[in-house]
Coordinates of C-alpha atoms in Angstrom, one line a residue:
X1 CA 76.7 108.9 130.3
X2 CA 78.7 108.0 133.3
X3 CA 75.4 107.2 135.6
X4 CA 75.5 104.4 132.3
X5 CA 79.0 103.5 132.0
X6 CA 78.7 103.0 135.8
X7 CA 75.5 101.0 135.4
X8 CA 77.2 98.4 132.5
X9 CA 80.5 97.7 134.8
X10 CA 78.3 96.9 137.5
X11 CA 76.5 94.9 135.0
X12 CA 79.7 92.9 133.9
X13 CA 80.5 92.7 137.6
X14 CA 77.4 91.3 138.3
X15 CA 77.9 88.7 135.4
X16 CA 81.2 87.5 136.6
X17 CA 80.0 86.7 140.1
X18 CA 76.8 85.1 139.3
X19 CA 79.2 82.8 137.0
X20 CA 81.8 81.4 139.6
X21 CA 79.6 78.8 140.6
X22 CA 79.2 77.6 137.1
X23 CA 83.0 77.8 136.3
X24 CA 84.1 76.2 139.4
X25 CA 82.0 72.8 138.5
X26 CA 82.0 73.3 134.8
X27 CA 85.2 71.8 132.8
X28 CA 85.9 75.1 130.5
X29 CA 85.9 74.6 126.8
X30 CA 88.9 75.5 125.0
X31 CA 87.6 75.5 121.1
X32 CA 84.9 77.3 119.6
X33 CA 83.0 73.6 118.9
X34 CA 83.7 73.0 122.6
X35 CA 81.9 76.1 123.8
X36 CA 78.9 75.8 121.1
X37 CA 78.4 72.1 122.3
X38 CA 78.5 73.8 126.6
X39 CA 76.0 76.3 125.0
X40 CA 73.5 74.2 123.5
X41 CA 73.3 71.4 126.4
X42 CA 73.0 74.7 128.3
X43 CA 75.4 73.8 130.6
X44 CA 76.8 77.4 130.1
X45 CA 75.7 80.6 129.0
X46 CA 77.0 83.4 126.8
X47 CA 77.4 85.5 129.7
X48 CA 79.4 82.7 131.5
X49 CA 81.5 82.1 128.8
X50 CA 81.9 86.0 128.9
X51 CA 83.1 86.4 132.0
X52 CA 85.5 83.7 132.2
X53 CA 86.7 85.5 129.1
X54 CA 87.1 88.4 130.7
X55 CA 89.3 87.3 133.7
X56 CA 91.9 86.0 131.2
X57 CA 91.7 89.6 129.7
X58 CA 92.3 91.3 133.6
X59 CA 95.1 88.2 134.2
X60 CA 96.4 88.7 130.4
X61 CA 97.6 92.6 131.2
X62 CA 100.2 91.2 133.5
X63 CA 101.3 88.7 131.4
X64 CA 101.1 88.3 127.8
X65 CA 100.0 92.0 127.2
X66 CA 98.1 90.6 124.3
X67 CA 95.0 93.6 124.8
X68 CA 95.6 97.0 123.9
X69 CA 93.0 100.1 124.5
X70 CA 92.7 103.2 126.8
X71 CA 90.4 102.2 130.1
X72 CA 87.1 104.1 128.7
X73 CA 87.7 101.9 125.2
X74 CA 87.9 99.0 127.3
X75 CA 84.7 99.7 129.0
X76 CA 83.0 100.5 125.8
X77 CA 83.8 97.1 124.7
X78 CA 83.1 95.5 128.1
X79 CA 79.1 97.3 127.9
X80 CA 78.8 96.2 124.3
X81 CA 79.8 92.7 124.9
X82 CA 77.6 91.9 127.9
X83 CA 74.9 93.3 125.9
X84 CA 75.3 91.0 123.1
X85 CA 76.2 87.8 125.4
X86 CA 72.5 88.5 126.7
X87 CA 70.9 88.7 123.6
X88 CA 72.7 85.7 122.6
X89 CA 70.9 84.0 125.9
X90 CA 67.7 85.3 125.2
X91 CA 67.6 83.7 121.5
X92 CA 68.7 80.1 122.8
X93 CA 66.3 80.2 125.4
X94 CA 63.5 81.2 122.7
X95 CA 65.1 78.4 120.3
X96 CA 66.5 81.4 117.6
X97 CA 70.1 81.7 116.1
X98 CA 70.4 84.7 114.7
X99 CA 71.3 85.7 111.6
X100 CA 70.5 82.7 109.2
X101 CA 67.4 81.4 107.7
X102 CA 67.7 77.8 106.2
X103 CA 68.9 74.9 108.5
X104 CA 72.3 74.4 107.6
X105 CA 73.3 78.0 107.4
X106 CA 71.8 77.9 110.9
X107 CA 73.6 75.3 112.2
X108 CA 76.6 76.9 111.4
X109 CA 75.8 80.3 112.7
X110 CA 74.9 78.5 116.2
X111 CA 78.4 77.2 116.4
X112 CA 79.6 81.3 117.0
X113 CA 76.4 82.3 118.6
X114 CA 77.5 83.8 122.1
X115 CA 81.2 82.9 121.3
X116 CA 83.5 85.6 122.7
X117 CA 86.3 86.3 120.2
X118 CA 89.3 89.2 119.8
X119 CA 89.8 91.7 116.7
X120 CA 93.4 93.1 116.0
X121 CA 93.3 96.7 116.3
X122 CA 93.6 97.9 112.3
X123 CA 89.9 96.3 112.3
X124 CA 87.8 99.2 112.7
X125 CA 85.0 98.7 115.0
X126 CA 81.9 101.4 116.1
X127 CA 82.5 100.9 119.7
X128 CA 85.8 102.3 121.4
X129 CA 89.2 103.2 119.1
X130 CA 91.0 101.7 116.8
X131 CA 94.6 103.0 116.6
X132 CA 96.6 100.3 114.0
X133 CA 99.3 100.7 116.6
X134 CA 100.1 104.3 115.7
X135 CA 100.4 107.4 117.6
X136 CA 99.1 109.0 114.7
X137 CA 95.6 107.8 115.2
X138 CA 95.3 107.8 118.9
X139 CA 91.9 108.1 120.3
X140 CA 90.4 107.5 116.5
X141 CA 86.7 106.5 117.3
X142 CA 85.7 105.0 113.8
X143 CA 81.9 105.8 112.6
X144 CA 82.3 102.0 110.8
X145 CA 82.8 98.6 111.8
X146 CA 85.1 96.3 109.3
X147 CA 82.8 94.1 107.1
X148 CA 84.9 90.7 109.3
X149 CA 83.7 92.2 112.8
X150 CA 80.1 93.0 111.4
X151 CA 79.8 89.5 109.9
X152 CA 80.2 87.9 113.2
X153 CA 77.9 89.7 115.2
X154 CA 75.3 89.4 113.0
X155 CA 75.7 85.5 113.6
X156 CA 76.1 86.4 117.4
X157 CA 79.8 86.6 118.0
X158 CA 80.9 88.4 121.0
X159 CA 83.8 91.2 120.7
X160 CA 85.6 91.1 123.9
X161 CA 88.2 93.8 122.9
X162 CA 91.0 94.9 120.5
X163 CA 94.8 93.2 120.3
X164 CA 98.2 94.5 120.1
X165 CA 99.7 94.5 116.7
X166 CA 102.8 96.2 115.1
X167 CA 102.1 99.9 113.9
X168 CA 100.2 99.9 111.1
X169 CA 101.2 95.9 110.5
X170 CA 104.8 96.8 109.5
X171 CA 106.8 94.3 111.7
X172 CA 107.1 90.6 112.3
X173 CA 107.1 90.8 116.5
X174 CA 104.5 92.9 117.6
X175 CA 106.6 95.5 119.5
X176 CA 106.6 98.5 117.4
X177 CA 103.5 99.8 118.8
X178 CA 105.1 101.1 121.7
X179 CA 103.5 97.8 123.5
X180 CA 105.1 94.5 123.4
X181 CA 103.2 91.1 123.2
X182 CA 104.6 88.5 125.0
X183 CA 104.5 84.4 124.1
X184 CA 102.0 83.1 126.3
X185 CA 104.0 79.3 126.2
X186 CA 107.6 80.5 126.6
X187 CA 108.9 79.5 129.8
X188 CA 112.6 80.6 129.6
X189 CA 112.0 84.1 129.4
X190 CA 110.2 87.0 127.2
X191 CA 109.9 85.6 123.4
X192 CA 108.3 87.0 120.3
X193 CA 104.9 85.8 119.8
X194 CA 105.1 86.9 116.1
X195 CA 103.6 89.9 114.4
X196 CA 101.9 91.9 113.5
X197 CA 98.6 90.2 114.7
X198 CA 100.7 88.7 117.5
X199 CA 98.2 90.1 120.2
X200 CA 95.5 88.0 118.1
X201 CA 97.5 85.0 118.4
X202 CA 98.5 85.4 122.6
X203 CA 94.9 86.2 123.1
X204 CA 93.5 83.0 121.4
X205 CA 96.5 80.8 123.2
X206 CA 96.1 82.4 126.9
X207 CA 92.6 81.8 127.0
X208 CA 91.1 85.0 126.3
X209 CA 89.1 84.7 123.5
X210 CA 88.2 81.3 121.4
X211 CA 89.1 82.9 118.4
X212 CA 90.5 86.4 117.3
X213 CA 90.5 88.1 113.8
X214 CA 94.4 89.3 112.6
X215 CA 95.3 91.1 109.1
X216 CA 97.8 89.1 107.0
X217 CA 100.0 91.0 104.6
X218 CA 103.3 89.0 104.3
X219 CA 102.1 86.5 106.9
X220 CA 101.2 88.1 109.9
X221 CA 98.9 85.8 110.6
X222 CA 100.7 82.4 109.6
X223 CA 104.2 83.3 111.6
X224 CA 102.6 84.7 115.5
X225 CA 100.3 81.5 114.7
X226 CA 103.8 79.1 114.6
X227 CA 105.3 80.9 117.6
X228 CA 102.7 80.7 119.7
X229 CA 100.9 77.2 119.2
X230 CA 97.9 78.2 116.9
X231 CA 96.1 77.8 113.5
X232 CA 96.6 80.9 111.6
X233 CA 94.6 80.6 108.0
X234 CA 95.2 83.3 105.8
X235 CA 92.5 83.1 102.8
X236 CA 93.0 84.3 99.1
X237 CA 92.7 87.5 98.5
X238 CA 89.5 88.6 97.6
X239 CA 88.1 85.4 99.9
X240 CA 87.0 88.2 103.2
X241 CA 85.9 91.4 102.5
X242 CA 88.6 94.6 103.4
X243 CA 86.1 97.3 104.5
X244 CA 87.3 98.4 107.8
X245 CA 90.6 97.1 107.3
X246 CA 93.3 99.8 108.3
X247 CA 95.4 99.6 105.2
X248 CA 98.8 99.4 104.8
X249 CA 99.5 97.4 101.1
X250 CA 96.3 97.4 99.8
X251 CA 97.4 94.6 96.7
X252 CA 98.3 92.3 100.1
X253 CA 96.5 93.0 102.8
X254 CA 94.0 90.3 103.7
X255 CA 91.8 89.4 106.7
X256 CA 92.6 86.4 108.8
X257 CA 91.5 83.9 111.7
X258 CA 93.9 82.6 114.4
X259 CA 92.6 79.9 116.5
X260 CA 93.0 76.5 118.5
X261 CA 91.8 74.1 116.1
X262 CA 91.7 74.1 112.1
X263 CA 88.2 73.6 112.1
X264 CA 87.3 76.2 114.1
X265 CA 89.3 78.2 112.0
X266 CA 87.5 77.0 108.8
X267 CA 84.1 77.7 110.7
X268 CA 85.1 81.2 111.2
X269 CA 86.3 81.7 107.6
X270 CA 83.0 80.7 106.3
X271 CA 81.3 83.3 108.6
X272 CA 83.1 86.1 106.9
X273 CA 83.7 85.2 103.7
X274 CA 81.8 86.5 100.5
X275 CA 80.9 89.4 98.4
X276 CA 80.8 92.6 100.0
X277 CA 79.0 95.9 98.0
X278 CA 81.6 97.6 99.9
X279 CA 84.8 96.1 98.7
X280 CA 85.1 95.4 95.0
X281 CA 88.1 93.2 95.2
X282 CA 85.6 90.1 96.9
X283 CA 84.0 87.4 95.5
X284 CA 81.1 85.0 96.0
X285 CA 80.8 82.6 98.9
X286 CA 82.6 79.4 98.4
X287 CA 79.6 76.9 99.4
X288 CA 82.4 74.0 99.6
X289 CA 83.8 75.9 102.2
X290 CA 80.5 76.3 103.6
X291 CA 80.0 72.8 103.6
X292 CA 83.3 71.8 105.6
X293 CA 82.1 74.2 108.0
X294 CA 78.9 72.3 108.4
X295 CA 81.0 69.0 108.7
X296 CA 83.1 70.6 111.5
X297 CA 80.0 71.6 113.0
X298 CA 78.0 68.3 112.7
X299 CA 79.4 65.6 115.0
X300 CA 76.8 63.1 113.1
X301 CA 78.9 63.7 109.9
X302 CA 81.6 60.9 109.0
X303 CA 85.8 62.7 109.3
X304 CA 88.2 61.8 106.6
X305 CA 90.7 59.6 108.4
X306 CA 92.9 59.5 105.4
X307 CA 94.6 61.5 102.6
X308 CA 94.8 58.9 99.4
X309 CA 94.6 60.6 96.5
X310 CA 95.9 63.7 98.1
X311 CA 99.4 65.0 95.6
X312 CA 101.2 67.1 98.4
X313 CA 104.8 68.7 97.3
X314 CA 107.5 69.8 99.0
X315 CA 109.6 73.1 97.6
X316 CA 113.2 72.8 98.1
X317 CA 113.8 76.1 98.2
X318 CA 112.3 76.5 101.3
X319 CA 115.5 74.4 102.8
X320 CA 117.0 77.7 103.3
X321 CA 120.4 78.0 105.1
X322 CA 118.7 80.1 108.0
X323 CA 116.5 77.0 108.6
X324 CA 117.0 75.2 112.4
X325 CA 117.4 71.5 112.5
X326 CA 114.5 71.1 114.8
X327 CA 112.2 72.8 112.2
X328 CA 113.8 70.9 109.5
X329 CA 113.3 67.6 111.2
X330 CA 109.9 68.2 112.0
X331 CA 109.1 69.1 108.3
X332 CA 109.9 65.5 107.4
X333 CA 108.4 64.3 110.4
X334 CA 105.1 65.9 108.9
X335 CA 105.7 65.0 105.1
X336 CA 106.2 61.5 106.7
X337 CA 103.0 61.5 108.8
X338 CA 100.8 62.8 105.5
X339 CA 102.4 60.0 103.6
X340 CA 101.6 57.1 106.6
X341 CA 97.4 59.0 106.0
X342 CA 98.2 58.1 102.2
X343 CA 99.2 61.3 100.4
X344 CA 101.3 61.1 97.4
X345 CA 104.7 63.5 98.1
X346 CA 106.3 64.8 95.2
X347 CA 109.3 67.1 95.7
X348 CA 109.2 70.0 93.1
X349 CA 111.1 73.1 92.2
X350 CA 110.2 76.9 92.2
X351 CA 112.9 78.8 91.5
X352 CA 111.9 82.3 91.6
X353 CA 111.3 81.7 95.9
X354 CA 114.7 83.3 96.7
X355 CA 113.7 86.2 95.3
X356 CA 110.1 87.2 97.2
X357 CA 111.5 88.5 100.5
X358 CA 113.5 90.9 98.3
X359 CA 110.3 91.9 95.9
X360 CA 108.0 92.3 98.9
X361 CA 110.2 95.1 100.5
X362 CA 110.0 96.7 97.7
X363 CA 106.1 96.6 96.8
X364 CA 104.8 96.9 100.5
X365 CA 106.5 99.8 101.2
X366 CA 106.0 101.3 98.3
X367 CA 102.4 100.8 98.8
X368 CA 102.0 102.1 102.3
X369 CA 103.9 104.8 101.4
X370 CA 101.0 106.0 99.2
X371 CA 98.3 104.7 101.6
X372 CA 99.8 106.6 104.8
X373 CA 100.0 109.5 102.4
X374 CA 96.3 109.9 104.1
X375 CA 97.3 110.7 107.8
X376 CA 98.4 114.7 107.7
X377 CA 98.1 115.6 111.8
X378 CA 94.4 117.2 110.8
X379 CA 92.2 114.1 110.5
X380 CA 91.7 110.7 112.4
X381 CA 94.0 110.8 115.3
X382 CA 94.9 113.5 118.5
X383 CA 98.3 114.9 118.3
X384 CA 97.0 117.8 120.5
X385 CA 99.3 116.4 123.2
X386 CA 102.6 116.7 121.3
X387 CA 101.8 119.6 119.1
X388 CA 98.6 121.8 119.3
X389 CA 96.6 122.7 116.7
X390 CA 97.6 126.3 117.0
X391 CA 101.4 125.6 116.5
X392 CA 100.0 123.3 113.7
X393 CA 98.5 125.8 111.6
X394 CA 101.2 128.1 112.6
X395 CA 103.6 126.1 110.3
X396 CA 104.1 126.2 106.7
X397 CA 101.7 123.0 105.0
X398 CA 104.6 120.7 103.9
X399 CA 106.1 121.4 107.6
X400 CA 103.5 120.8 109.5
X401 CA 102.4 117.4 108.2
X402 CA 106.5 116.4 108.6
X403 CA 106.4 117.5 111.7
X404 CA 102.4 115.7 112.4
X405 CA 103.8 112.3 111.0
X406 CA 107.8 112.4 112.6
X407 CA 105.5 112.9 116.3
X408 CA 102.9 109.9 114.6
X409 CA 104.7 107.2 113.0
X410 CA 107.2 105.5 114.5
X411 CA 110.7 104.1 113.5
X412 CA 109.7 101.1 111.3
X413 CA 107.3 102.8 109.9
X414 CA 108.9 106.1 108.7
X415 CA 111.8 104.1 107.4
X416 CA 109.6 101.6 104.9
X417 CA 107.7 105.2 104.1
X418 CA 111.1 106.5 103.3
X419 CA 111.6 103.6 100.9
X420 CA 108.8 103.6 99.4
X421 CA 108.6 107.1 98.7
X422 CA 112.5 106.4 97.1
X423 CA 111.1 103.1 95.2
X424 CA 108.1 104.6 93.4
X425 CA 110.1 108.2 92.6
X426 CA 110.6 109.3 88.9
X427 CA 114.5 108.3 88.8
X428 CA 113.9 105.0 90.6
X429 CA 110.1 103.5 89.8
X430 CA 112.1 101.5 86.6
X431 CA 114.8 100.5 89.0
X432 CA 112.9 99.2 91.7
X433 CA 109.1 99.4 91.5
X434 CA 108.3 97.8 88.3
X435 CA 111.2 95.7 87.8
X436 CA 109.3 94.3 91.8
X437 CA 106.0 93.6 89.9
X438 CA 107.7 91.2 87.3
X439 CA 109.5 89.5 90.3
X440 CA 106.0 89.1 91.6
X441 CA 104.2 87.7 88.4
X442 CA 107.0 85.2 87.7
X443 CA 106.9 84.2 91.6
X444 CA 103.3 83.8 91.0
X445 CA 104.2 81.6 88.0
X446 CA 106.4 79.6 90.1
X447 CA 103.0 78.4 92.3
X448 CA 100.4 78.2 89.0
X449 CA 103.2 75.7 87.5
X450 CA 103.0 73.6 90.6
X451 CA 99.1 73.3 91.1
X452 CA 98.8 72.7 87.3
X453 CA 101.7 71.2 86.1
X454 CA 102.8 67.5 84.5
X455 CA 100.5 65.0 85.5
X456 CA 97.8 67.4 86.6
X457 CA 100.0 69.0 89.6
X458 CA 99.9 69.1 93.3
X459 CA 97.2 69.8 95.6
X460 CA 98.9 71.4 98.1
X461 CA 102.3 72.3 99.1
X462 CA 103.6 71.8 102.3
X463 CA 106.6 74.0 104.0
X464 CA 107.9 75.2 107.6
X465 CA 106.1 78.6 108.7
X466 CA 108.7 80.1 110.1
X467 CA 113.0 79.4 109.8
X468 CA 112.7 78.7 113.9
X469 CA 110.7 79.0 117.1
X470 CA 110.2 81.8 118.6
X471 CA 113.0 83.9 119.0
X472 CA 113.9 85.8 122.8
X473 CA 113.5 89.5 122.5
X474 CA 116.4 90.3 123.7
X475 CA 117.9 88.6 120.5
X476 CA 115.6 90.1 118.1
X477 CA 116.4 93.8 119.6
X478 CA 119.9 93.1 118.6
X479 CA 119.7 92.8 114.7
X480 CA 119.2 95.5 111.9
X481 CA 116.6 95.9 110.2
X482 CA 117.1 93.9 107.2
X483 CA 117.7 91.3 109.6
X484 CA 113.9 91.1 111.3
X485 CA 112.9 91.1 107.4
X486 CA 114.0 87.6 107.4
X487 CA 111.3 86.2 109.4
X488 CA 109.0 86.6 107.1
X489 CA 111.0 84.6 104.4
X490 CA 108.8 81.1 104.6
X491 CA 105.1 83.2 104.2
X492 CA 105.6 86.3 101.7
X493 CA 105.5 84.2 98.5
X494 CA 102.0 82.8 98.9
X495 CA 101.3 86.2 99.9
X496 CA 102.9 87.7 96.6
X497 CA 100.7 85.4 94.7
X498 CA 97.4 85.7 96.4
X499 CA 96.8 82.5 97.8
X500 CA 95.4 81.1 100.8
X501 CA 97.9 79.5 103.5
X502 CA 97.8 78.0 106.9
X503 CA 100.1 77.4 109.8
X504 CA 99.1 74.5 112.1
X505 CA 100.8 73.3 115.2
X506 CA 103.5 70.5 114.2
X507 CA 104.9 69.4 117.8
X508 CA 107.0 71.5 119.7
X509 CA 111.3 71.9 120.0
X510 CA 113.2 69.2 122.1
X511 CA 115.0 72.0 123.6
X512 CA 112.9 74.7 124.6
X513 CA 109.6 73.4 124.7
X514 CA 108.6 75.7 122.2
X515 CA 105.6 75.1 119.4
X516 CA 106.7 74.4 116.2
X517 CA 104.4 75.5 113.1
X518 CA 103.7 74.2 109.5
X519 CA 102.4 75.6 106.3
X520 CA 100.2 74.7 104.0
X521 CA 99.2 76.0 100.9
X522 CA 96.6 75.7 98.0
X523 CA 95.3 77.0 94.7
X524 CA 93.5 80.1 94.8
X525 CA 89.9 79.7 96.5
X526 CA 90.6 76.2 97.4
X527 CA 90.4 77.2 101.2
X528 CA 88.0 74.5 101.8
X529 CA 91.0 72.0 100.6
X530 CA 93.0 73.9 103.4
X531 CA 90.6 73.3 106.5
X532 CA 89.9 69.3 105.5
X533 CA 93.4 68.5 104.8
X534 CA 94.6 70.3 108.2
X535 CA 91.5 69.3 110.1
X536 CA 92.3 65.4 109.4
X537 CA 96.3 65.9 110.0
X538 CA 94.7 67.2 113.7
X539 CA 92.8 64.3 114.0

């Protein structure tokens, strides 16, 4: 095995040299449609693309810290994505895309073929470990790859490596791993880049990969997207299959794509979504969303230049007291800007909002506290280093799993256990728990009675991602817990109702220099809506 191992890093060594040439005369691409179009002229290759990849991954561990893995997982990765880079070679030199058949399901698939992208580590892959984050499953080698990953590499994608993430996804900064992501486009010191899938977002925004799968629960994918520049699109749920998905509230949880441009996101999302034998919750492949795919793909096809007969509201309860003035201002300058493309704004009302931030810290940790129920100190990960399996089984049962998961979980996470344990208990489940679920339905409500109200509703609604840019670190270590909570404020209710929602870039803060995001979000399984609407605000 190691005559091997040394055989592939040679291999990827090898690869990165015979590239510099290219690079140093090649103008990189910076989009996924970029690097398909450098791919098919042949000015580049898979393996080129690889390797310049890879140098933003070596440069990205002094900077952003976006990459997480032990050195051998790393190399596992490395071996497994120069394979696959050549393979994708060999099929464009013998005229084959892999994965599809018919022509425009090909033409799609071409656009990812021998694209290098990122996975947040609570994605399971068969290659290297997959840790969520956690001590507790340190050095967990998964026997399955998650449903998103395997999707992609049928169609030739190339998995450079796994990204930081909060543990287990609780957490709105990506710092509670015991590894903190940095904002690749801060300038005045170290800022949040959002969480949990803020390694996903760093890594698309430093270079490293084109694209890079994150988990949305509460908006983990939509807020790291506004602090760090990108387009985070969190589908409904039900849209991507959850196989392989390290769960943490399984009525929530969702798989998501963070990348530069809306339609490369919307490309992605059509790689990955449909039914899936292996998660019951998914449903059938949205062939409009197949088809903006194909438009974003097709430079021959006409773009929508305008949005007449597009009925976008704005909630006024997302004018919330925490929100900044520079945020605020560039809401309107967006609402303006949609209305100059011809898009009807109607201001509307949902008045249940105020109370989702409350609702979801009371569902999601009630529901990870079941789902974590799983990790005892016997299965999945190595606590061998903090507590050996002798002084395991030397414990009485109930001890030694407290003691397994106080060494395994950290902080945040044993105190929204805690809570949920409290919030689904006999003498509290009334109180708390249930009394949550109606809080849920009528927020739901709120969003069903906007798409379909009086005069057939709005098409999509249109708020700030997040309260503010990206805060500095040091000011985020300095509030409670309750506090961070609040981040999360402008993307939990589209999460409490199941719908898809995306965060695009909407300019960047006078002040500081700092990206500024937006949200959109539509009826359930109107993804497609999403991509064109945000893909023609780009434009």
């Amino acid at each position: 095995m190691r005559v091997h191992a040394r055989r592939a890093a040679r291999g990827v060594a090898r690869a990165r040299s015979n590239a510099t040439a290219s690079t140093s005369a090649a103008s990189w691409p910076r989009t996924v449609a970029e690097a398909a179009r450098a791919l098919d002229a042949r000015a580049l290759t898979a393996v080129d693309l690889l390797s310049h990849c890879a140098r933003r991954v070596d440069a990205d561990a002094l900077t952003s810290r976006a990459f997480v893995g032990s050195a051998a997982s790393r190399d596992a990765h490395a071996r497994r994505a120069l394979a696959d880079a050549r393979a994708s070679d060999a099929r464009r030199e013998r005229g084959e895309t892999e994965g599809e058949a018919d022509g425009e399901a090909r033409r799609r698939a071409s656009a990812l073929d021998g694209v290098p992208f990122a996975a947040k580590d609570n994605l399971c892959a068969n290659v290297g470990t997959t840790s969520a984050g956690s001590r507790i499953l340190e050095g967990y080698e998964s026997p399955i790859e998650a449903t998103a990953i395997a999707r992609l590499r049928a169609l030739g994608g190339v998995l450079i490596g796994k990204t930081n993430m909060d543990e287990f996804g609780m957490g709105s900064h990506t710092r509670t791993s015991g590894q903190t992501t940095l904002n690749p486009t801060s300038s005045d010191g170290e800022r949040s880049s959002g969480g949990s899938s803020g390694g996903s977002a760093a890594a698309v925004v430093n270079g490293s990969a084109f694209y890079a799968l994150g988990s949305d629960t509460g908006g983990s994918v939509r807020l790291p997207a506004a602090y760090c520049g990108a387009v985070g699109l969190k589908p409904t749920y039900g849209r991507v299959s959850r196989f392989g998905l390290v769960s943490y509230c399984s009525s929530l949880d969702t798989v998501g794509v963070l990348a530069r441009t809306v339609s490369d996101a919307g490309v992605v999302l059509a790689a990955i979504q449909g039914e899936d034998a292996l998660d019951a919750t998914t449903v059938a492949r949205c062939e409009d969303l197949d088809a903006a795919a194909l438009e974003f793909v097709d430079e021959t096809t006409p773009k929508a230049a305008s949005l007449k007969g597009l009925r976008v509201g704005v909630p006024e309860e997302y004018a919330v007291s925490e929100l900044t003035q520079e945020v605020y201002d560039a809401w309107n300058e967006m609402v303006r800007a949609m209305e100059a493309l011809g898009a009807e704004i109607v201001r509307v009302n949902m008045p249940h909002t105020e109370a989702a931030l409350p609702c979801y810290y009371v569902l999601a940790p009630a529901e990870a506290s079941s789902n974590l129920a799983r990790y005892d100190g016997m299965r999945y990960g190595d606590l061998t280093r903090d507590l050996s399996r002798e002084e395991y089984l030397a414990e009485e049962f109930q001890s030694a799993i407290a003691k397994a998961r106080s060494l395994g979980f950290g902080d945040e996470v044993r105190r929204r256990v805690t809570v949920g344990a409290f919030a689904l208990s006999s003498a509290r489940a009334a109180e708390y728990f249930e009394k949550a679920q109606k809080v849920r339905r009528l927020v739901s409500d709120d969003f069903t009675n906007v798409f379909g109200g009086e005069g057939g509703g709005v098409d999509v609604l249109l708020t700030p991602s997040s309260v503010s840019t990206a805060p500095k670190l040091s000011d985020v270590e300095a509030l409670s817990p309750a506090q961070t909570y609040a981040a999360d404020v402008m993307t939990v209710p589209a999460s409490l109702a199941g719908l898809p929602a995306m965060s695009m870039p909407a300019g960047r803060s006078r002040a500081s220099g700092l990206p500024i995001g937006m949200q959109m979000i539509a009826p359930k399984f109107r993804e497609a809506r999403l991509v064109r609407v945000g893909s023609t605000l780009e434009r």
